[in-house]
Amino acid sequence: MQKVMKFNLSVQQQAPGDSNNNRVWKWHIQDPASQRLTWNKPPKSVLVIKKVRDASLLQPFKELCRFLTEVKGMIVYVERKVLEDPAIVGDESFVAVKKTFCTFREDFDDISDQVDFIICLGGDGTLLYASSLFQESVPPVMAFHLGSLGFLAPFNFDTYQSQVTQIIEGNAALVLRSRLKVKVVKECRERKGGVDETGLILTNGEAETTRRTMQYQVLNEVVVDRGPSSYLSNVDLFLDGHLITTVQGDGVIVSTPTGSTAYAVAAGASMIHPNVPAIMITPICPHSLSFRPIVVPAGVELKIMLSRDARNTAWVSFDGRKRQEVCHGDSITITTSCFPVPSICFRDPVNDWFESLAQCLHWNVRKKQNYLGSEEEEY
């Protein structure tokens, strides 16, 4: 499968004898519709992601798994906690199929080299969860709309057999959804000292600082907010090492083009097609009339730190998960990841995106203006 799509720029000089003798700059832009799913060899294994304890997904999940194992002969990977659902445990007719599954546990088992593609059953959150399971290369993802919104899930489950067959045969378009690589460095301060014979802790008043580093791959957005505090958040935003602004408000959203249609658009940002290489910075309720959302190139490095004079700490979350406190001395570094999510299209990247805008967000929905006839023009 082709996983790397490049945006190329070439420089060409005009032919000798041209009186102007100028350089000609030409942009060679990859056509989004040309990104196709191609298999080097037929896929043998599939990861099925299902929203846990959602009764409405039990029947589609069972039908899909039977089809994959009995008809297509696929090796099916399922998360262990999905099979612990009482409704699945108590279904005797599903026991034979369940015995063929390969199971894994989040944060414990690495299946990145064992899965050929992924099928998601649910809403957009299911796709976000699937992305979080892979910290490096992500298999192609086929998402069925069985949730509440489904902006990122273009497939209808009614015709799942023919659609899954097309994917197995390699007949589909792809959109490479960029992710953010996030590094969080937290300062941990510990008092120096010891313990005497009675068990009393002795300290000399000095603090020893250690650093703890965590990394995340984020598909939608990184959100830094004021948390439970009633004060404004006060965080410094750096771009390639230079302080560009201080965010004073409820917080700031750093999102991918895919995430531009999530929290960011609710905070007043523009919507960016996922093929555009960019990072969006959107303030949340800024205490400034001139602080508008901005779009920066995908290649920059952003850093967020609590301002020195901030009255309170901040909180950060990654695609709505792993929420944690940000204290003085902590830093959040954000760059574009080298490992995008290959999302399988129903038709193609452009048509699927506008279809989602219309169906899910009702973009530019308005009653049409009545035609004005020639006899009415004078009124």
mmCIF file of C-alpha atoms in Angstrom:
data_model
loop_
_atom_site.group_PDB
_atom_site.id
_atom_site.type_symbol
_atom_site.label_atom_id
_atom_site.label_comp_id
_atom_site.label_asym_id
_atom_site.label_seq_id
_atom_site.Cartn_x
_atom_site.Cartn_y
_atom_site.Cartn_z
ATOM 1 C CA MET A 1 0.000 0.000 0.000
ATOM 2 C CA GLN A 2 1.260 3.483 -0.803
ATOM 3 C CA LYS A 3 1.487 5.329 2.526
ATOM 4 C CA VAL A 4 3.526 8.427 1.656
ATOM 5 C CA MET A 5 2.103 11.268 -0.411
ATOM 6 C CA LYS A 6 4.478 14.147 -1.182
ATOM 7 C CA PHE A 7 3.903 17.799 -2.015
ATOM 8 C CA ASN A 8 6.717 18.601 -4.449
ATOM 9 C CA LEU A 9 8.196 21.916 -5.595
ATOM 10 C CA SER A 10 10.603 22.009 -8.535
ATOM 11 C CA VAL A 11 12.645 24.848 -10.029
ATOM 12 C CA GLN A 12 13.154 24.982 -13.774
ATOM 13 C CA GLN A 13 15.290 27.483 -15.743
ATOM 14 C CA GLN A 14 14.133 28.795 -19.096
ATOM 15 C CA ALA A 15 15.830 27.546 -22.247
ATOM 16 C CA PRO A 16 19.110 29.189 -23.328
ATOM 17 C CA GLY A 17 18.681 32.186 -25.592
ATOM 18 C CA ASP A 18 15.702 33.604 -23.674
ATOM 19 C CA SER A 19 16.362 37.328 -23.300
ATOM 20 C CA ASN A 20 14.751 37.476 -19.880
ATOM 21 C CA ASN A 21 16.859 34.599 -18.477
ATOM 22 C CA ASN A 22 14.456 34.231 -15.550
ATOM 23 C CA ARG A 23 13.756 31.284 -13.313
ATOM 24 C CA VAL A 24 10.349 29.684 -13.574
ATOM 25 C CA TRP A 25 8.739 28.303 -10.407
ATOM 26 C CA LYS A 26 6.244 25.512 -10.934
ATOM 27 C CA TRP A 27 4.052 23.862 -8.330
ATOM 28 C CA HIS A 28 3.410 20.143 -8.830
ATOM 29 C CA ILE A 29 0.424 19.388 -6.614
ATOM 30 C CA GLN A 30 -0.730 15.861 -5.865
ATOM 31 C CA ASP A 31 -4.326 15.360 -6.981
ATOM 32 C CA PRO A 32 -6.266 14.194 -3.864
ATOM 33 C CA ALA A 33 -8.324 11.811 -5.997
ATOM 34 C CA SER A 34 -5.149 9.995 -7.091
ATOM 35 C CA GLN A 35 -4.458 8.624 -3.609
ATOM 36 C CA ARG A 36 -5.495 4.992 -3.899
ATOM 37 C CA LEU A 37 -5.418 1.946 -1.674
ATOM 38 C CA THR A 38 -3.182 -0.721 -3.218
ATOM 39 C CA TRP A 39 -2.124 -3.959 -1.535
ATOM 40 C CA ASN A 40 1.299 -5.501 -2.079
ATOM 41 C CA LYS A 41 -0.342 -8.798 -1.146
ATOM 42 C CA PRO A 42 -3.940 -9.712 -0.224
ATOM 43 C CA PRO A 43 -4.834 -8.641 3.336
ATOM 44 C CA LYS A 44 -5.212 -11.473 5.843
ATOM 45 C CA SER A 45 -5.988 -9.732 9.151
ATOM 46 C CA VAL A 46 -8.401 -7.017 10.259
ATOM 47 C CA LEU A 47 -8.934 -5.149 13.502
ATOM 48 C CA VAL A 48 -12.603 -4.542 14.358
ATOM 49 C CA ILE A 49 -13.163 -1.587 16.704
ATOM 50 C CA LYS A 50 -16.562 -1.371 18.372
ATOM 51 C CA LYS A 51 -17.855 1.115 20.888
ATOM 52 C CA VAL A 52 -17.900 -0.736 24.213
ATOM 53 C CA ARG A 53 -21.274 -1.581 25.827
ATOM 54 C CA ASP A 54 -23.371 -0.061 23.057
ATOM 55 C CA ALA A 55 -26.321 -2.433 22.631
ATOM 56 C CA SER A 56 -27.231 -1.005 19.218
ATOM 57 C CA LEU A 57 -23.883 -2.183 17.786
ATOM 58 C CA LEU A 58 -24.069 -5.809 18.955
ATOM 59 C CA GLN A 59 -25.920 -7.155 15.923
ATOM 60 C CA PRO A 60 -23.797 -5.299 13.304
ATOM 61 C CA PHE A 61 -20.652 -6.402 15.145
ATOM 62 C CA LYS A 62 -21.659 -10.062 15.126
ATOM 63 C CA GLU A 63 -22.766 -9.977 11.470
ATOM 64 C CA LEU A 64 -19.516 -8.340 10.378
ATOM 65 C CA CYS A 65 -17.308 -10.746 12.354
ATOM 66 C CA ARG A 66 -19.138 -13.800 10.967
ATOM 67 C CA PHE A 67 -18.730 -12.444 7.437
ATOM 68 C CA LEU A 68 -15.019 -11.737 7.908
ATOM 69 C CA THR A 69 -14.182 -15.120 9.457
ATOM 70 C CA GLU A 70 -16.563 -17.519 7.700
ATOM 71 C CA VAL A 71 -16.886 -15.958 4.248
ATOM 72 C CA LYS A 72 -13.604 -14.057 3.799
ATOM 73 C CA GLY A 73 -11.369 -16.273 5.953
ATOM 74 C CA MET A 74 -9.820 -13.273 7.697
ATOM 75 C CA ILE A 75 -7.995 -13.249 11.021
ATOM 76 C CA VAL A 76 -10.036 -10.904 13.217
ATOM 77 C CA TYR A 77 -8.490 -8.903 16.065
ATOM 78 C CA VAL A 78 -10.844 -7.625 18.773
ATOM 79 C CA GLU A 79 -10.102 -5.759 21.976
ATOM 80 C CA ARG A 80 -10.523 -7.990 25.016
ATOM 81 C CA LYS A 81 -12.883 -5.616 26.835
ATOM 82 C CA VAL A 82 -15.305 -5.761 23.881
ATOM 83 C CA LEU A 83 -15.701 -9.514 24.350
ATOM 84 C CA GLU A 84 -16.292 -9.019 28.096
ATOM 85 C CA ASP A 85 -19.653 -7.388 27.340
ATOM 86 C CA PRO A 86 -22.305 -9.552 29.104
ATOM 87 C CA ALA A 87 -24.444 -9.520 25.956
ATOM 88 C CA ILE A 88 -21.591 -11.159 24.006
ATOM 89 C CA VAL A 89 -20.510 -13.497 26.814
ATOM 90 C CA GLY A 90 -24.039 -14.869 27.131
ATOM 91 C CA ASP A 91 -24.623 -15.420 23.394
ATOM 92 C CA GLU A 92 -24.072 -19.159 22.848
ATOM 93 C CA SER A 93 -24.559 -18.848 19.072
ATOM 94 C CA PHE A 94 -21.502 -16.578 18.899
ATOM 95 C CA VAL A 95 -19.143 -18.831 20.869
ATOM 96 C CA ALA A 96 -17.685 -20.625 17.824
ATOM 97 C CA VAL A 97 -16.878 -17.337 16.067
ATOM 98 C CA LYS A 98 -15.478 -15.777 19.243
ATOM 99 C CA LYS A 99 -12.985 -18.622 19.658
ATOM 100 C CA THR A 100 -11.319 -17.666 16.367
ATOM 101 C CA PHE A 101 -10.597 -14.086 17.486
ATOM 102 C CA CYS A 102 -7.187 -12.734 18.391
ATOM 103 C CA THR A 103 -7.516 -10.424 21.397
ATOM 104 C CA PHE A 104 -5.413 -7.578 22.764
ATOM 105 C CA ARG A 105 -5.453 -4.970 25.536
ATOM 106 C CA GLU A 106 -4.939 -1.236 25.118
ATOM 107 C CA ASP A 107 -1.555 0.013 26.448
ATOM 108 C CA PHE A 108 -0.356 -3.579 26.944
ATOM 109 C CA ASP A 109 -0.258 -5.352 23.560
ATOM 110 C CA ASP A 110 1.356 -4.030 20.380
ATOM 111 C CA ILE A 111 -0.508 -5.182 17.260
ATOM 112 C CA SER A 112 0.854 -2.569 14.859
ATOM 113 C CA ASP A 113 2.672 -5.175 12.728
ATOM 114 C CA GLN A 114 -0.127 -7.751 12.814
ATOM 115 C CA VAL A 115 -3.112 -5.888 11.365
ATOM 116 C CA ASP A 116 -3.610 -5.164 7.646
ATOM 117 C CA PHE A 117 -6.574 -2.801 7.991
ATOM 118 C CA ILE A 118 -9.133 -1.555 10.519
ATOM 119 C CA ILE A 119 -12.927 -1.491 10.524
ATOM 120 C CA CYS A 120 -14.656 0.912 12.931
ATOM 121 C CA LEU A 121 -18.266 0.512 14.042
ATOM 122 C CA GLY A 122 -19.607 3.632 15.740
ATOM 123 C CA GLY A 123 -19.153 7.377 15.477
ATOM 124 C CA ASP A 124 -16.196 9.698 15.080
ATOM 125 C CA GLY A 125 -14.950 8.832 18.570
ATOM 126 C CA THR A 126 -14.398 5.240 17.457
ATOM 127 C CA LEU A 127 -12.027 6.397 14.715
ATOM 128 C CA LEU A 128 -10.202 8.665 17.172
ATOM 129 C CA TYR A 129 -9.793 5.714 19.529
ATOM 130 C CA ALA A 130 -8.477 3.516 16.712
ATOM 131 C CA SER A 131 -5.878 6.197 15.916
ATOM 132 C CA SER A 132 -4.718 6.290 19.542
ATOM 133 C CA LEU A 133 -3.897 2.563 19.456
ATOM 134 C CA PHE A 134 -1.099 3.155 16.920
ATOM 135 C CA GLN A 135 1.752 5.463 17.893
ATOM 136 C CA GLU A 136 3.556 4.978 14.590
ATOM 137 C CA SER A 137 2.296 3.597 11.254
ATOM 138 C CA VAL A 138 -1.495 3.193 11.120
ATOM 139 C CA PRO A 139 -3.249 0.596 8.918
ATOM 140 C CA PRO A 140 -5.974 1.861 6.533
ATOM 141 C CA VAL A 141 -9.226 2.593 8.377
ATOM 142 C CA MET A 142 -12.729 1.860 7.098
ATOM 143 C CA ALA A 143 -15.328 3.629 9.275
ATOM 144 C CA PHE A 144 -19.044 2.739 9.305
ATOM 145 C CA HIS A 145 -21.469 5.421 10.438
ATOM 146 C CA LEU A 146 -23.281 3.831 13.402
ATOM 147 C CA GLY A 147 -22.920 6.671 15.915
ATOM 148 C CA SER A 148 -24.423 10.090 16.514
ATOM 149 C CA LEU A 149 -22.540 12.356 14.082
ATOM 150 C CA GLY A 150 -20.358 10.318 11.721
ATOM 151 C CA PHE A 151 -18.435 13.145 10.044
ATOM 152 C CA LEU A 152 -15.404 10.862 9.705
ATOM 153 C CA ALA A 153 -17.426 7.720 8.948
ATOM 154 C CA PRO A 154 -18.623 7.777 5.321
ATOM 155 C CA PHE A 155 -19.782 4.151 5.004
ATOM 156 C CA ASN A 156 -23.343 2.913 5.530
ATOM 157 C CA PHE A 157 -23.598 -0.528 7.141
ATOM 158 C CA ASP A 158 -26.569 -1.644 5.023
ATOM 159 C CA THR A 159 -24.251 -2.739 2.199
ATOM 160 C CA TYR A 160 -21.227 -3.710 4.286
ATOM 161 C CA GLN A 161 -20.537 -6.999 2.469
ATOM 162 C CA SER A 162 -19.934 -5.457 -0.961
ATOM 163 C CA GLN A 163 -18.049 -2.504 0.522
ATOM 164 C CA VAL A 164 -15.708 -4.654 2.618
ATOM 165 C CA THR A 165 -15.118 -6.894 -0.415
ATOM 166 C CA GLN A 166 -14.043 -3.854 -2.449
ATOM 167 C CA ILE A 167 -11.542 -2.874 0.245
ATOM 168 C CA ILE A 168 -10.082 -6.375 0.408
ATOM 169 C CA GLU A 169 -9.670 -6.257 -3.367
ATOM 170 C CA GLY A 170 -7.890 -2.893 -3.094
ATOM 171 C CA ASN A 171 -10.521 -0.881 -4.931
ATOM 172 C CA ALA A 172 -10.806 2.350 -2.924
ATOM 173 C CA ALA A 173 -9.602 5.929 -2.593
ATOM 174 C CA LEU A 174 -7.683 7.186 0.454
ATOM 175 C CA VAL A 175 -7.360 10.436 2.351
ATOM 176 C CA LEU A 176 -4.254 10.764 4.521
ATOM 177 C CA ARG A 177 -5.366 12.491 7.701
ATOM 178 C CA SER A 178 -2.386 14.171 9.334
ATOM 179 C CA ARG A 179 -1.813 13.748 13.061
ATOM 180 C CA LEU A 180 -0.017 15.853 15.644
ATOM 181 C CA LYS A 181 3.028 14.533 17.468
ATOM 182 C CA VAL A 182 2.809 15.889 21.001
ATOM 183 C CA LYS A 183 5.552 15.794 23.626
ATOM 184 C CA VAL A 184 4.645 16.750 27.181
ATOM 185 C CA VAL A 185 7.511 17.485 29.576
ATOM 186 C CA LYS A 186 6.475 17.769 33.231
ATOM 187 C CA GLU A 187 8.676 19.013 36.043
ATOM 188 C CA CYS A 188 8.452 16.903 39.180
ATOM 189 C CA ARG A 189 9.745 18.593 42.331
ATOM 190 C CA GLU A 190 10.669 16.445 45.340
ATOM 191 C CA ARG A 191 11.956 17.539 48.712
ATOM 192 C CA LYS A 192 15.446 16.362 49.618
ATOM 193 C CA GLY A 193 15.800 14.621 52.936
ATOM 194 C CA GLY A 194 15.716 11.327 54.758
ATOM 195 C CA VAL A 195 13.983 9.356 57.464
ATOM 196 C CA ASP A 196 15.228 9.109 61.091
ATOM 197 C CA GLU A 197 15.066 6.068 63.384
ATOM 198 C CA THR A 198 11.515 6.906 64.534
ATOM 199 C CA GLY A 199 10.225 7.163 60.952
ATOM 200 C CA LEU A 200 10.054 10.987 60.961
ATOM 201 C CA ILE A 201 10.734 12.493 57.538
ATOM 202 C CA LEU A 202 13.555 15.012 57.589
ATOM 203 C CA THR A 203 13.967 17.688 54.902
ATOM 204 C CA ASN A 204 16.520 20.438 54.417
ATOM 205 C CA GLY A 205 14.133 22.711 52.503
ATOM 206 C CA GLU A 206 15.713 22.080 49.094
ATOM 207 C CA ALA A 207 13.765 20.635 46.167
ATOM 208 C CA GLU A 208 15.134 18.224 43.580
ATOM 209 C CA THR A 209 13.694 18.660 40.082
ATOM 210 C CA THR A 210 13.237 15.738 37.725
ATOM 211 C CA ARG A 211 11.575 15.677 34.330
ATOM 212 C CA ARG A 212 9.027 13.210 33.003
ATOM 213 C CA THR A 213 8.304 13.030 29.262
ATOM 214 C CA MET A 214 5.184 11.635 27.592
ATOM 215 C CA GLN A 215 4.338 11.439 23.880
ATOM 216 C CA TYR A 216 1.006 11.212 22.082
ATOM 217 C CA GLN A 217 -0.285 10.945 18.516
ATOM 218 C CA VAL A 218 -3.333 13.180 18.087
ATOM 219 C CA LEU A 219 -5.796 13.065 15.184
ATOM 220 C CA ASN A 220 -8.185 15.906 16.059
ATOM 221 C CA GLU A 221 -6.802 18.444 18.514
ATOM 222 C CA VAL A 222 -4.799 19.346 21.578
ATOM 223 C CA VAL A 223 -6.893 21.470 23.948
ATOM 224 C CA VAL A 224 -5.337 23.589 26.710
ATOM 225 C CA ASP A 225 -7.977 25.138 28.997
ATOM 226 C CA ARG A 226 -8.418 26.696 32.431
ATOM 227 C CA GLY A 227 -9.920 23.555 33.916
ATOM 228 C CA PRO A 228 -11.978 24.023 37.108
ATOM 229 C CA SER A 229 -10.461 27.435 37.895
ATOM 230 C CA SER A 230 -12.578 30.585 37.618
ATOM 231 C CA TYR A 231 -9.537 32.624 36.466
ATOM 232 C CA LEU A 232 -8.565 33.154 32.842
ATOM 233 C CA SER A 233 -5.999 30.740 31.513
ATOM 234 C CA ASN A 234 -2.706 32.485 30.794
ATOM 235 C CA VAL A 235 -0.388 30.504 28.517
ATOM 236 C CA ASP A 236 2.501 31.483 26.259
ATOM 237 C CA LEU A 237 2.515 30.231 22.660
ATOM 238 C CA PHE A 238 5.860 29.786 20.890
ATOM 239 C CA LEU A 239 6.391 29.063 17.177
ATOM 240 C CA ASP A 240 9.800 27.684 16.170
ATOM 241 C CA GLY A 241 11.257 29.004 19.425
ATOM 242 C CA HIS A 242 9.810 32.523 19.189
ATOM 243 C CA LEU A 243 7.064 33.810 21.478
ATOM 244 C CA ILE A 244 4.213 34.815 19.175
ATOM 245 C CA THR A 245 1.464 35.566 21.703
ATOM 246 C CA THR A 246 0.064 34.981 25.172
ATOM 247 C CA VAL A 247 -3.379 33.398 25.276
ATOM 248 C CA GLN A 248 -5.647 34.980 27.877
ATOM 249 C CA GLY A 249 -9.084 33.398 27.876
ATOM 250 C CA ASP A 250 -10.663 30.017 28.426
ATOM 251 C CA GLY A 251 -7.865 28.310 26.516
ATOM 252 C CA VAL A 252 -6.500 27.429 23.085
ATOM 253 C CA ILE A 253 -7.070 24.639 20.549
ATOM 254 C CA VAL A 254 -4.283 23.329 18.316
ATOM 255 C CA SER A 255 -5.887 21.159 15.657
ATOM 256 C CA THR A 256 -5.194 19.238 12.488
ATOM 257 C CA PRO A 257 -7.265 19.891 9.339
ATOM 258 C CA THR A 258 -9.353 16.867 10.376
ATOM 259 C CA GLY A 259 -9.909 18.472 13.790
ATOM 260 C CA SER A 260 -10.872 21.802 12.246
ATOM 261 C CA THR A 261 -14.457 20.535 11.909
ATOM 262 C CA ALA A 262 -14.620 19.442 15.572
ATOM 263 C CA TYR A 263 -14.075 21.657 18.650
ATOM 264 C CA ALA A 264 -12.265 24.290 16.581
ATOM 265 C CA VAL A 265 -15.223 25.081 14.333
ATOM 266 C CA ALA A 266 -17.434 25.449 17.425
ATOM 267 C CA ALA A 267 -14.918 28.036 18.681
ATOM 268 C CA GLY A 268 -15.151 30.057 15.455
ATOM 269 C CA ALA A 269 -12.416 28.549 13.277
ATOM 270 C CA SER A 270 -12.549 27.887 9.553
ATOM 271 C CA MET A 271 -12.932 24.377 8.172
ATOM 272 C CA ILE A 272 -9.874 22.954 6.381
ATOM 273 C CA HIS A 273 -9.878 20.010 3.990
ATOM 274 C CA PRO A 274 -7.761 17.137 5.402
ATOM 275 C CA ASN A 275 -5.459 17.180 2.354
ATOM 276 C CA VAL A 276 -4.218 20.677 3.237
ATOM 277 C CA PRO A 277 -0.857 20.521 5.106
ATOM 278 C CA ALA A 278 -1.503 22.878 8.010
ATOM 279 C CA ILE A 279 -1.986 23.330 11.756
ATOM 280 C CA MET A 280 -4.806 25.499 13.085
ATOM 281 C CA ILE A 281 -4.551 27.599 16.263
ATOM 282 C CA THR A 282 -7.898 28.656 17.709
ATOM 283 C CA PRO A 283 -8.434 30.607 20.954
ATOM 284 C CA ILE A 284 -11.318 29.609 23.228
ATOM 285 C CA CYS A 285 -13.281 32.690 24.346
ATOM 286 C CA PRO A 286 -10.232 35.020 24.270
ATOM 287 C CA HIS A 287 -10.432 38.214 26.333
ATOM 288 C CA SER A 288 -9.529 40.194 23.220
ATOM 289 C CA LEU A 289 -11.615 41.378 20.279
ATOM 290 C CA SER A 290 -8.703 40.947 17.840
ATOM 291 C CA PHE A 291 -7.550 37.397 18.614
ATOM 292 C CA ARG A 292 -8.739 35.440 15.578
ATOM 293 C CA PRO A 293 -7.968 31.815 14.650
ATOM 294 C CA ILE A 294 -4.867 31.389 12.484
ATOM 295 C CA VAL A 295 -3.479 28.685 10.196
ATOM 296 C CA VAL A 296 0.268 27.947 10.204
ATOM 297 C CA PRO A 297 2.364 25.635 7.975
ATOM 298 C CA ALA A 298 2.431 21.968 8.880
ATOM 299 C CA GLY A 299 6.216 22.001 9.306
ATOM 300 C CA VAL A 300 6.430 24.390 12.277
ATOM 301 C CA GLU A 301 7.045 23.474 15.915
ATOM 302 C CA LEU A 302 4.648 24.893 18.477
ATOM 303 C CA LYS A 303 5.285 25.040 22.201
ATOM 304 C CA ILE A 304 2.788 25.933 24.913
ATOM 305 C CA MET A 305 3.825 26.842 28.455
ATOM 306 C CA LEU A 306 2.102 28.362 31.440
ATOM 307 C CA SER A 307 2.923 32.071 31.633
ATOM 308 C CA ARG A 308 5.172 33.164 34.477
ATOM 309 C CA ASP A 309 2.482 35.456 35.916
ATOM 310 C CA ALA A 310 -0.423 32.988 35.455
ATOM 311 C CA ARG A 311 -2.734 32.943 38.482
ATOM 312 C CA ASN A 312 -3.628 29.280 38.121
ATOM 313 C CA THR A 313 -2.580 26.086 36.401
ATOM 314 C CA ALA A 314 -4.014 24.888 33.077
ATOM 315 C CA TRP A 315 -5.269 21.517 31.855
ATOM 316 C CA VAL A 316 -4.567 19.696 28.602
ATOM 317 C CA SER A 317 -6.305 16.861 26.757
ATOM 318 C CA PHE A 318 -5.520 14.970 23.564
ATOM 319 C CA ASP A 319 -8.503 14.068 21.356
ATOM 320 C CA GLY A 320 -10.561 14.388 24.538
ATOM 321 C CA ARG A 321 -8.491 11.803 26.435
ATOM 322 C CA LYS A 322 -5.471 11.594 28.799
ATOM 323 C CA ARG A 323 -6.511 14.842 30.524
ATOM 324 C CA GLN A 324 -3.822 16.196 32.874
ATOM 325 C CA GLU A 325 -2.763 19.327 34.709
ATOM 326 C CA VAL A 326 -0.162 21.754 33.327
ATOM 327 C CA CYS A 327 1.932 23.508 35.979
ATOM 328 C CA HIS A 328 4.693 26.119 35.905
ATOM 329 C CA GLY A 329 7.766 24.680 34.194
ATOM 330 C CA ASP A 330 5.792 22.120 32.163
ATOM 331 C CA SER A 331 5.843 22.341 28.359
ATOM 332 C CA ILE A 332 3.752 20.958 25.492
ATOM 333 C CA THR A 333 5.562 20.676 22.147
ATOM 334 C CA ILE A 334 3.467 20.062 19.024
ATOM 335 C CA THR A 335 4.604 19.170 15.506
ATOM 336 C CA THR A 336 3.029 17.416 12.542
ATOM 337 C CA SER A 337 3.479 13.661 12.869
ATOM 338 C CA CYS A 338 5.191 11.541 10.235
ATOM 339 C CA PHE A 339 2.450 8.924 10.701
ATOM 340 C CA PRO A 340 -0.939 9.989 9.251
ATOM 341 C CA VAL A 341 -4.153 7.983 9.419
ATOM 342 C CA PRO A 342 -5.030 6.499 5.976
ATOM 343 C CA SER A 343 -8.800 6.882 5.960
ATOM 344 C CA ILE A 344 -10.654 4.916 3.296
ATOM 345 C CA CYS A 345 -13.110 7.003 1.263
ATOM 346 C CA PHE A 346 -16.600 6.061 0.175
ATOM 347 C CA ARG A 347 -16.103 7.920 -3.127
ATOM 348 C CA ASP A 348 -13.088 10.256 -3.024
ATOM 349 C CA PRO A 349 -11.550 12.773 -0.560
ATOM 350 C CA VAL A 350 -13.240 15.861 -1.999
ATOM 351 C CA ASN A 351 -16.772 14.513 -2.480
ATOM 352 C CA ASP A 352 -16.753 12.715 0.884
ATOM 353 C CA TRP A 353 -15.744 15.894 2.702
ATOM 354 C CA PHE A 354 -18.431 18.094 1.169
ATOM 355 C CA GLU A 355 -20.998 15.352 1.711
ATOM 356 C CA SER A 356 -20.092 15.294 5.419
ATOM 357 C CA LEU A 357 -20.297 19.098 5.624
ATOM 358 C CA ALA A 358 -23.785 19.026 4.154
ATOM 359 C CA GLN A 359 -25.176 15.965 5.947
ATOM 360 C CA CYS A 360 -23.555 16.295 9.377
ATOM 361 C CA LEU A 361 -23.012 20.034 9.853
ATOM 362 C CA HIS A 362 -25.747 21.300 7.460
ATOM 363 C CA TRP A 363 -23.215 23.663 5.918
ATOM 364 C CA ASN A 364 -24.838 26.610 4.106
ATOM 365 C CA VAL A 365 -28.349 25.228 4.507
ATOM 366 C CA ARG A 366 -30.886 27.963 3.744
ATOM 367 C CA LYS A 367 -34.273 28.348 2.171
ATOM 368 C CA LYS A 368 -33.803 29.407 -1.443
ATOM 369 C CA GLN A 369 -34.849 32.864 -2.514
ATOM 370 C CA ASN A 370 -37.926 32.916 -4.734
ATOM 371 C CA TYR A 371 -37.533 33.745 -8.412
ATOM 372 C CA LEU A 372 -38.427 37.327 -9.251
ATOM 373 C CA GLY A 373 -40.561 37.582 -12.341
ATOM 374 C CA SER A 374 -40.505 40.532 -14.782
ATOM 375 C CA GLU A 375 -43.890 41.819 -13.547
ATOM 376 C CA GLU A 376 -42.599 42.051 -9.950
ATOM 377 C CA GLU A 377 -39.400 43.976 -10.684
ATOM 378 C CA GLU A 378 -41.009 47.395 -10.264
ATOM 379 C CA TYR A 379 -42.141 46.693 -6.686
#
